[in-house]
PDB file of C-alpha atoms and ligand atoms in Angstrom:
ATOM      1  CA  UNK A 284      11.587  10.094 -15.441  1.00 87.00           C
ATOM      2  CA  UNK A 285       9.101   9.749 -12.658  1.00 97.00           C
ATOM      3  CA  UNK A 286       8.087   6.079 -11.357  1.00 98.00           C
ATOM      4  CA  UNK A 287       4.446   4.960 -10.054  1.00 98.00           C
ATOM      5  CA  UNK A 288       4.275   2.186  -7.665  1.00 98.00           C
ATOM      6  CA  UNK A 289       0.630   0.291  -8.027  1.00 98.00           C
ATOM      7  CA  UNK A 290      -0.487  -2.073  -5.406  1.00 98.00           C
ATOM      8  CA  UNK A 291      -3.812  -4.194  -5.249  1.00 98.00           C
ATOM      9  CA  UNK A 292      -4.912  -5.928  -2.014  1.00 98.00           C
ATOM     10  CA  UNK A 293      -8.779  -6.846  -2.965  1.00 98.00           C
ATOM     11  CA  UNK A 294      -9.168 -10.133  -3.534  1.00 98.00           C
ATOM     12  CA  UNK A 295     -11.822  -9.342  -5.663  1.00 97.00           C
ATOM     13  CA  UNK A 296     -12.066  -8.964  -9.321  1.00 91.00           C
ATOM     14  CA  UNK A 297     -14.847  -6.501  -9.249  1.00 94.00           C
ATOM     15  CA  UNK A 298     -13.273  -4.613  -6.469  1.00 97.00           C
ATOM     16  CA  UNK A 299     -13.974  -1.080  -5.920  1.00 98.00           C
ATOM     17  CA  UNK A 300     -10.258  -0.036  -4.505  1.00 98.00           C
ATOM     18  CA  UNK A 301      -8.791  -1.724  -7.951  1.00 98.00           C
ATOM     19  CA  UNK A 302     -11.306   0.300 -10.164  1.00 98.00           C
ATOM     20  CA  UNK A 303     -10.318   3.383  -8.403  1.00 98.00           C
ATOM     21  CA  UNK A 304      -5.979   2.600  -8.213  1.00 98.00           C
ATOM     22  CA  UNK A 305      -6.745   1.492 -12.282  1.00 98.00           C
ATOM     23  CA  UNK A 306      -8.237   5.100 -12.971  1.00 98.00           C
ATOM     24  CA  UNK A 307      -5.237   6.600 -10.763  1.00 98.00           C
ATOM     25  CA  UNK A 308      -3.030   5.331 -12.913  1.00 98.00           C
ATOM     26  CA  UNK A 309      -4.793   5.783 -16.114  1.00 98.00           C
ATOM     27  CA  UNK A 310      -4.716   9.691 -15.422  1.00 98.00           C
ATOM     28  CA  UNK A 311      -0.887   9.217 -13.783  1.00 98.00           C
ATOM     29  CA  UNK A 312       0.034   7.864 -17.193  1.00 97.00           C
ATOM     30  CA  UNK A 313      -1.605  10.574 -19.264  1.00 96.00           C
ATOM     31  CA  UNK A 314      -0.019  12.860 -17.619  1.00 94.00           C
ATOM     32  CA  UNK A 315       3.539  11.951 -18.043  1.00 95.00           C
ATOM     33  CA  UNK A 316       4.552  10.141 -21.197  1.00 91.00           C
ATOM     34  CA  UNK A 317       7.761   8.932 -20.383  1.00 95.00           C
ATOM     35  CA  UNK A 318       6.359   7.798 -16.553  1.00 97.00           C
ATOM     36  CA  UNK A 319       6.935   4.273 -15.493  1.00 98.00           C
ATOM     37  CA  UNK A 320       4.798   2.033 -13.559  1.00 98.00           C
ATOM     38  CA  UNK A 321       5.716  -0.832 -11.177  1.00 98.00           C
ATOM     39  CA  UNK A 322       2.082  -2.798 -10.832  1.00 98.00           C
ATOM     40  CA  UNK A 323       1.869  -5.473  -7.846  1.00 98.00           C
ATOM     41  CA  UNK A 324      -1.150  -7.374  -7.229  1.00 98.00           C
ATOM     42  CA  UNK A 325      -0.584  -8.560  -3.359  1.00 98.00           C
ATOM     43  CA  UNK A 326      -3.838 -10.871  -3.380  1.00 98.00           C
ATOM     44  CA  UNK A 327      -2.750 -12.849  -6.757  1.00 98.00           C
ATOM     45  CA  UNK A 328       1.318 -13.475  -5.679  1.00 97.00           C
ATOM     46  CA  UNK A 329       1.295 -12.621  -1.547  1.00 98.00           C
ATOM     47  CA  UNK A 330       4.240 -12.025   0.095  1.00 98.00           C
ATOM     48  CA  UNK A 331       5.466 -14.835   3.100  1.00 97.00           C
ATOM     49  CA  UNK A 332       4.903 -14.430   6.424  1.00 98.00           C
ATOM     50  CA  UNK A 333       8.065 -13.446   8.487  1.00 98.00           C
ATOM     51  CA  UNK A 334       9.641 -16.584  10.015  1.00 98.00           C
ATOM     52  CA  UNK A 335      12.504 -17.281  12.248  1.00 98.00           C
ATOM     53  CA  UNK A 336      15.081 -17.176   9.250  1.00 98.00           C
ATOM     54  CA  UNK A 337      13.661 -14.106   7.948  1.00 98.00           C
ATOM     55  CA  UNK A 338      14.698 -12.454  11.108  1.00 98.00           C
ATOM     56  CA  UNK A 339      18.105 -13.714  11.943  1.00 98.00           C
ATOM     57  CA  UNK A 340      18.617 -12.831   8.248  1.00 98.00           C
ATOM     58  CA  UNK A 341      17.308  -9.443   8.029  1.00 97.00           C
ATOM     59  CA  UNK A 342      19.377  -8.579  11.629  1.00 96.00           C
ATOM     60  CA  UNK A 343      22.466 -10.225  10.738  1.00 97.00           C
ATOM     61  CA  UNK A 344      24.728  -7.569   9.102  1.00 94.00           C
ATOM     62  CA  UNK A 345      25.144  -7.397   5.474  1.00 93.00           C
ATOM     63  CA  UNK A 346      28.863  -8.494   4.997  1.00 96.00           C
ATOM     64  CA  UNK A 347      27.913 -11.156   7.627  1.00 97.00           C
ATOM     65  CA  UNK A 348      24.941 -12.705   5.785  1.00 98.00           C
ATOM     66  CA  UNK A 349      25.229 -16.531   4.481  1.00 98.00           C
ATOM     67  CA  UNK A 350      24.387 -17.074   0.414  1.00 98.00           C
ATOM     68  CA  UNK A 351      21.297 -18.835   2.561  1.00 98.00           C
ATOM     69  CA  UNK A 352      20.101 -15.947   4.049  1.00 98.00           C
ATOM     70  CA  UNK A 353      20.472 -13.949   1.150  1.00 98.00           C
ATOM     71  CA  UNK A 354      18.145 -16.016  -0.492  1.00 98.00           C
ATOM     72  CA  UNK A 355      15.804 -15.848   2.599  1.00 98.00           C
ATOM     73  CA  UNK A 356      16.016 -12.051   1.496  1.00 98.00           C
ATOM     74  CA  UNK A 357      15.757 -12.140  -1.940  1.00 98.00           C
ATOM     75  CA  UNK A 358      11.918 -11.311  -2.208  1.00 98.00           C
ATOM     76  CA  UNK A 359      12.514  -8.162   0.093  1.00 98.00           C
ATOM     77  CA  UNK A 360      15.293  -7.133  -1.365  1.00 98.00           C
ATOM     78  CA  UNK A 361      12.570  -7.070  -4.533  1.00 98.00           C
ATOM     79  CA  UNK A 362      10.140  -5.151  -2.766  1.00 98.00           C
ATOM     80  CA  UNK A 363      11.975  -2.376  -0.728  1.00 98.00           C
ATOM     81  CA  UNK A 364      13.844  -2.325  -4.554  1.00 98.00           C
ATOM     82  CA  UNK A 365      10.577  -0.868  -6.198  1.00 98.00           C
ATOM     83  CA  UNK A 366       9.653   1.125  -3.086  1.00 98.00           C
ATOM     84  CA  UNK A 367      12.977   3.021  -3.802  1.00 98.00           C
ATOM     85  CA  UNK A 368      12.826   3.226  -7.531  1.00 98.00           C
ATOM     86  CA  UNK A 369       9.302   4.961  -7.565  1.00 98.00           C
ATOM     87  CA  UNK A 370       8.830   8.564  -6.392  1.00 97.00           C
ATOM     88  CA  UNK A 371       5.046   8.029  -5.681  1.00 98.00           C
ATOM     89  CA  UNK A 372       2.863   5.012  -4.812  1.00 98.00           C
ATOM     90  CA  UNK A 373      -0.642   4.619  -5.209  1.00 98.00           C
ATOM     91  CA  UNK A 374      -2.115   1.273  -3.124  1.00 98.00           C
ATOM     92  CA  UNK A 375      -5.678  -0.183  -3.157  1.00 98.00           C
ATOM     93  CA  UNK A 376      -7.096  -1.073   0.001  1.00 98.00           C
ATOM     94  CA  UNK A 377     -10.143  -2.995   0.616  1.00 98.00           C
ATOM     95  CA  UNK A 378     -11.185  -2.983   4.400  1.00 98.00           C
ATOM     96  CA  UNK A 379     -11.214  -6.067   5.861  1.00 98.00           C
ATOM     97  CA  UNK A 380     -12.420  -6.539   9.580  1.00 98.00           C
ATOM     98  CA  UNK A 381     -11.879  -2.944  10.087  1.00 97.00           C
ATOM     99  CA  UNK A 382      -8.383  -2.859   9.220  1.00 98.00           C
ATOM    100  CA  UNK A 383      -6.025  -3.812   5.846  1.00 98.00           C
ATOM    101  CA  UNK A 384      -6.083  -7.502   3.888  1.00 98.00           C
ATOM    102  CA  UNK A 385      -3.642  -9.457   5.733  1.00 98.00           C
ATOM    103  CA  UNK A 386      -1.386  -9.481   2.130  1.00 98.00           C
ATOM    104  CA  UNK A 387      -1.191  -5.682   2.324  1.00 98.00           C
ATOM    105  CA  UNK A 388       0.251  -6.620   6.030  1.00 98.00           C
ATOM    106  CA  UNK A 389       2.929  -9.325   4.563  1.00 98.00           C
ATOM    107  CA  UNK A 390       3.730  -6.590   2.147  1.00 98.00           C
ATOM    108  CA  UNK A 391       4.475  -4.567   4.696  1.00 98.00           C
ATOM    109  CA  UNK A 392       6.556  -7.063   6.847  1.00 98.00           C
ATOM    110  CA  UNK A 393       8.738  -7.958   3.964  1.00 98.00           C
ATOM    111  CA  UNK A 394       9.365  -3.763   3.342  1.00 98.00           C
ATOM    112  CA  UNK A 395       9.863  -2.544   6.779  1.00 98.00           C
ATOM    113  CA  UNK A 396      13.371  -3.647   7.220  1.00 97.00           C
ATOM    114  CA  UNK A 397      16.233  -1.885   9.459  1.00 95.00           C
ATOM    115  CA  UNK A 398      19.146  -0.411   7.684  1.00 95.00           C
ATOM    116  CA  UNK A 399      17.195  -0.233   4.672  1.00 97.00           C
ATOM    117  CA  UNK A 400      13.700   1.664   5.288  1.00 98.00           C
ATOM    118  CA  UNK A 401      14.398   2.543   8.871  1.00 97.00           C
ATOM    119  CA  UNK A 402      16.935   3.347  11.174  1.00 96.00           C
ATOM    120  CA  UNK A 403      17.560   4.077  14.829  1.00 93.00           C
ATOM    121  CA  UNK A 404      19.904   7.136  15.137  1.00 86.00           C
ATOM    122  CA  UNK A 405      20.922   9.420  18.176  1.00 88.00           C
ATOM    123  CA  UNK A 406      17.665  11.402  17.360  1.00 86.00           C
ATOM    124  CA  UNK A 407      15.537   7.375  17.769  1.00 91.00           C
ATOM    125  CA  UNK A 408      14.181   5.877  14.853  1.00 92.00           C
ATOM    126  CA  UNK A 409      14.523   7.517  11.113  1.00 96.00           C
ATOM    127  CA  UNK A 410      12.861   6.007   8.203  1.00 98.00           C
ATOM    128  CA  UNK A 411      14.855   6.183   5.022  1.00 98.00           C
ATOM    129  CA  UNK A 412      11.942   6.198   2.130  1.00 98.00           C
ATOM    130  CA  UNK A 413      12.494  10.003   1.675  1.00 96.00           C
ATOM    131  CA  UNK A 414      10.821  12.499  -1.193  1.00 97.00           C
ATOM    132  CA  UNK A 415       8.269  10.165  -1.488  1.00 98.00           C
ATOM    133  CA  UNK A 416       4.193  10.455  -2.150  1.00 98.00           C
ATOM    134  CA  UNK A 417       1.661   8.217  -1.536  1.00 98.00           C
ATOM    135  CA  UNK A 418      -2.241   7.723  -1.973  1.00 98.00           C
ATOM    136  CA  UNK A 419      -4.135   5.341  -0.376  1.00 98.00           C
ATOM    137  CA  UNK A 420      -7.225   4.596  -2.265  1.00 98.00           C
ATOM    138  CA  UNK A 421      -9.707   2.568   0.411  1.00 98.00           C
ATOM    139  CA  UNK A 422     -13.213   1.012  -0.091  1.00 98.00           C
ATOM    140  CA  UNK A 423     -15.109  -0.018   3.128  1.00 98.00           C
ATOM    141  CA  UNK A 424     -18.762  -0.901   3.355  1.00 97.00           C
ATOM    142  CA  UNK A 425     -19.487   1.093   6.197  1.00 96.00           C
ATOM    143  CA  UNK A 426     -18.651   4.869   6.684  1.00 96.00           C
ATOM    144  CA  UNK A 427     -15.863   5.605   9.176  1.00 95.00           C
ATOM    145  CA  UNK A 428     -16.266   9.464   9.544  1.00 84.00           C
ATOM    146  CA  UNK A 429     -13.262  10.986  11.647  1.00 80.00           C
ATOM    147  CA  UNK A 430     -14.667  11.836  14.939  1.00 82.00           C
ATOM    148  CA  UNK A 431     -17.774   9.656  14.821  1.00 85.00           C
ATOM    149  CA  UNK A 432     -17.922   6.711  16.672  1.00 88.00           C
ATOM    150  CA  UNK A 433     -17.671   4.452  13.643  1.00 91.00           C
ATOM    151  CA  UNK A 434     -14.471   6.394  12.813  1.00 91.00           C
ATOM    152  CA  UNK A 435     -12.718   5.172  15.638  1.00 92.00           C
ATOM    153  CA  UNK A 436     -13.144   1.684  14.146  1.00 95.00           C
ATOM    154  CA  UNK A 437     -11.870   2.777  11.084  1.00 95.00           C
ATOM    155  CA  UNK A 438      -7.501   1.262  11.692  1.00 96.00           C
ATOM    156  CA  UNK A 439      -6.572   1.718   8.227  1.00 97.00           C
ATOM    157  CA  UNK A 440      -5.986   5.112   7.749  1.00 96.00           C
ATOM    158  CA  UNK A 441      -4.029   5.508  11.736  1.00 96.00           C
ATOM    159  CA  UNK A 442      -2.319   2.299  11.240  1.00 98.00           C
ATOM    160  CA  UNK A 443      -1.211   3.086   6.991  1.00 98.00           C
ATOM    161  CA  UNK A 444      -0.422   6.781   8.678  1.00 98.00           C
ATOM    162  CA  UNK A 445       1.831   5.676  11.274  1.00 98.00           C
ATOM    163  CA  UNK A 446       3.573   2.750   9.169  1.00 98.00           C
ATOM    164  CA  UNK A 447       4.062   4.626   5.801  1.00 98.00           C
ATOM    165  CA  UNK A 448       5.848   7.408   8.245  1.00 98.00           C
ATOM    166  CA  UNK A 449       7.878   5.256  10.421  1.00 98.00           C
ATOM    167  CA  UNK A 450       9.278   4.556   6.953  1.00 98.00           C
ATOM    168  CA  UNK A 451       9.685   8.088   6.302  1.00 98.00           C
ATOM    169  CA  UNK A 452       6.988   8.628   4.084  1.00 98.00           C
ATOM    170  CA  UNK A 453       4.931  11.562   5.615  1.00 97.00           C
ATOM    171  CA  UNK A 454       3.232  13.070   2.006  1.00 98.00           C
ATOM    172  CA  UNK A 455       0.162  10.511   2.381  1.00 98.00           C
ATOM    173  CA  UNK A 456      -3.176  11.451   1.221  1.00 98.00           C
ATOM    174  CA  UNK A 457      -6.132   8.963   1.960  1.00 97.00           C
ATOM    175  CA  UNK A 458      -9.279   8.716  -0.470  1.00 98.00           C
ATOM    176  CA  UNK A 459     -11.868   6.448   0.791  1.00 97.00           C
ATOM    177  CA  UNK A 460     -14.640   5.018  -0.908  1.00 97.00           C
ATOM    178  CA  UNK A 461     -17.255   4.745   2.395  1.00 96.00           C
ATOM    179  CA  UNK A 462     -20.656   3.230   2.238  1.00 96.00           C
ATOM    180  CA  UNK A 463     -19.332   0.306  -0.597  1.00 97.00           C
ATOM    181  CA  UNK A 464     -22.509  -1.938   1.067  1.00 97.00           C
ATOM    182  CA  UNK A 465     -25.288   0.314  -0.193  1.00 96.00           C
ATOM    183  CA  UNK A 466     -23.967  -0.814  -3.881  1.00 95.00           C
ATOM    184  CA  UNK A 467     -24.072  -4.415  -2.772  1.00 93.00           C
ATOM    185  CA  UNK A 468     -27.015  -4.068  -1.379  1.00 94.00           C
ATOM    186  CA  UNK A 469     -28.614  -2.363  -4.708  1.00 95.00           C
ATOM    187  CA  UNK A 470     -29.275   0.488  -2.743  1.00 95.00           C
ATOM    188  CA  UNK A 471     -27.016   2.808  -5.392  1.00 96.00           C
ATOM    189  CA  UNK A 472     -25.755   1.796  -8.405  1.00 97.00           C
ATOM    190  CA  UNK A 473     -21.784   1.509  -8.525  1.00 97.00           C
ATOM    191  CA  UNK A 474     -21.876   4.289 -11.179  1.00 97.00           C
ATOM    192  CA  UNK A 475     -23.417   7.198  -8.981  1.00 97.00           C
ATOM    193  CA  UNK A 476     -21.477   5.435  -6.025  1.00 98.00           C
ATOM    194  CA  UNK A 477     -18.124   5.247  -7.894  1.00 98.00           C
ATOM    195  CA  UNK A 478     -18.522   8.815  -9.860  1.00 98.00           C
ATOM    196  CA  UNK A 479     -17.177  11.272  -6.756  1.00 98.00           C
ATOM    197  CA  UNK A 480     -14.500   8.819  -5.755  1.00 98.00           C
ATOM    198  CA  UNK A 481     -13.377   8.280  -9.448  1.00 98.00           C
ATOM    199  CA  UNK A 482     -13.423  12.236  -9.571  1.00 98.00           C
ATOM    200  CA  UNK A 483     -10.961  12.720  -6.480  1.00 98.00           C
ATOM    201  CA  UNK A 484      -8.681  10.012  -7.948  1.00 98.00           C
ATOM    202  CA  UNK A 485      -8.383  11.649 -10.681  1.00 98.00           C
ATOM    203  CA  UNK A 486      -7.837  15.405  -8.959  1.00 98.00           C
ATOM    204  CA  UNK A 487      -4.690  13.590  -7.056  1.00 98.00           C
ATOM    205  CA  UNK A 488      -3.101  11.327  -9.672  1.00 98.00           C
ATOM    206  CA  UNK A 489      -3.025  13.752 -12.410  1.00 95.00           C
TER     207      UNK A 489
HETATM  208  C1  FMN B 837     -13.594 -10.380   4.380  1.00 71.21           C
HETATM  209  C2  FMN B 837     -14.264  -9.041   4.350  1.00 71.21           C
HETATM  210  C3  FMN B 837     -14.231  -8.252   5.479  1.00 71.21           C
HETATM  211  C4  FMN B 837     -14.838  -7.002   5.466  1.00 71.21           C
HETATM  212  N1  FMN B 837     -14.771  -6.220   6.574  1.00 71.21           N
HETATM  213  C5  FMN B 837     -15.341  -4.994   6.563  1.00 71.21           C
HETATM  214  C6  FMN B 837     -15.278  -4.141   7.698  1.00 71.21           C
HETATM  215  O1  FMN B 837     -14.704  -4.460   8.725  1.00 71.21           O
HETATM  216  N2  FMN B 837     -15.878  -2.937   7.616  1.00 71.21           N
HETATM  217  C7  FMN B 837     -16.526  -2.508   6.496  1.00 71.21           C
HETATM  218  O2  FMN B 837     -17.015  -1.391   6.469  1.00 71.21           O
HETATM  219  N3  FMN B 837     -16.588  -3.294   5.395  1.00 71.21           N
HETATM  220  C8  FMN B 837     -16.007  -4.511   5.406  1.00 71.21           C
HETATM  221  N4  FMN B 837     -16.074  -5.307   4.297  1.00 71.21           N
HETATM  222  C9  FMN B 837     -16.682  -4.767   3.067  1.00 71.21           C
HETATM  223  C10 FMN B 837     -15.570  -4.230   2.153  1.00 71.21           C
HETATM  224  O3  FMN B 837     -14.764  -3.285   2.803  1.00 71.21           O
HETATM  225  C11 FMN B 837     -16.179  -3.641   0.889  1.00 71.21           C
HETATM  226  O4  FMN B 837     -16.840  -4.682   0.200  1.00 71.21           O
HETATM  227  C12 FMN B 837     -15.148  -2.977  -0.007  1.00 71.21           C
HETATM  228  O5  FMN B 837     -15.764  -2.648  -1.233  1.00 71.21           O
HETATM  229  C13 FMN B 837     -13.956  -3.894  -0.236  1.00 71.21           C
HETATM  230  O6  FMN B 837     -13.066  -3.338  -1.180  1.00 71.21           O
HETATM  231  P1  FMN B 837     -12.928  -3.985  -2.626  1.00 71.21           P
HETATM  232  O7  FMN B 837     -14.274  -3.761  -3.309  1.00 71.21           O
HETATM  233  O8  FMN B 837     -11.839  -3.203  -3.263  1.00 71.21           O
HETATM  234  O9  FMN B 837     -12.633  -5.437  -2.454  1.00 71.21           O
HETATM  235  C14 FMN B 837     -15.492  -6.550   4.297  1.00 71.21           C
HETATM  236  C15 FMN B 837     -15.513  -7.363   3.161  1.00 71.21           C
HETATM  237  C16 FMN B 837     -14.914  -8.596   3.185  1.00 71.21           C
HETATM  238  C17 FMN B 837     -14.950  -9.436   1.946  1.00 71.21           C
END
């Protein structure tokens, strides 16, 4: 029975990344009747930042650990749980100051955890989160085309790239909703804006 992972990161209601990841998994769904989905909205319950007791837990061996730190753990253990039950993720992303919403990056923190997503081997460091597929479903309000200037401002696909891997998940595909400031602006109307995205999402989730 397959498993779908769903994050959120907007804040917003109206968001454009959580229209999209809803449609993703409305055609994920249709597609497999006996599919599961994990949903977790980052902005409404955000994970903790990473504190001193997070990491002397998290480095302190297993069979070593106190019923304390265990506890200190607990919400982790939660996360990186659901990362290895699903077989594919899909995660909304709105850009924020050029790069993710700073819950996506507690998220994150809480999930990338040695021993249990990564490793270092002989061979240096291996992450553990194998088989897996993801799709990252941005919205910006500017345009970040690869190779542009603007692209090079664009750190959410690199930084999502290099992260998800270290963590050993290398199938990523990216869909990005560019130009989300015209609609703001009244320039477009969300429909004709959202129609090509909505299209794509629905090419890769189904
Ligand atoms: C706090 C904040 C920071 C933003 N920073 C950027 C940015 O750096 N670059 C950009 O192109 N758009 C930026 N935007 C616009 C959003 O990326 C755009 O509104 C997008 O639709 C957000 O996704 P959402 O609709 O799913 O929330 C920002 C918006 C907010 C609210």
């Amino acid at each position: 029975m397959a498993t779908l992972l769903h994050l959120d990161s907007s804040p917003l209601e109206g968001s454009i990344s959580r229209e999209l990841t809803r449609e993703f998994v409305k055609t994920w769904k249709a597609g497999r009747a006996d599919g599961t989905v994990i949903s977790r909205d980052l902005s409404a319950t955000p994970s903790k930042p990473l504190d001193a007791a997070w990491v002397g837990a998290a480095y302190t061996p297993d069979e070593a650990r106190t019923q304390e730190q265990k506890q200190v753990l607990a919400d982790s253990d939660e996360l990186i749980d659901e990362l290895q039950r699903a077989d594919e993720y899909v995660i909304g992303v709105a850009m924020h100051n050029f790069s993710i919403p700073s819950v996506l990056k507690l998220w994150i923190d809480q999930v990338a955890r040695q021993g249990k997503t990564f490793s270092y081997g002989a061979n240096g460091p291996e992450g553990l989160l194998k088989g897996k597929k993801a799709t990252i479903v941005m919205a910006s309000g500017g345009v970040y085309q690869l190779g542009t200037p603007a692209g090079a401002m664009n750190f959410v696909e690199p930084y999502l790239q290099s992260v998800l891997g270290f963590l050993g998940v290398t199938d990523v595909t990216f869909i990005t909703a560019g130009g989300a400031a015209k609609v703001m602006m009244g320039a477009v109307d969300r429909e004709t804006f959202l129609k090509p995205t909505l299209e794509q999402v629905r090419g890769v989730a189904a």
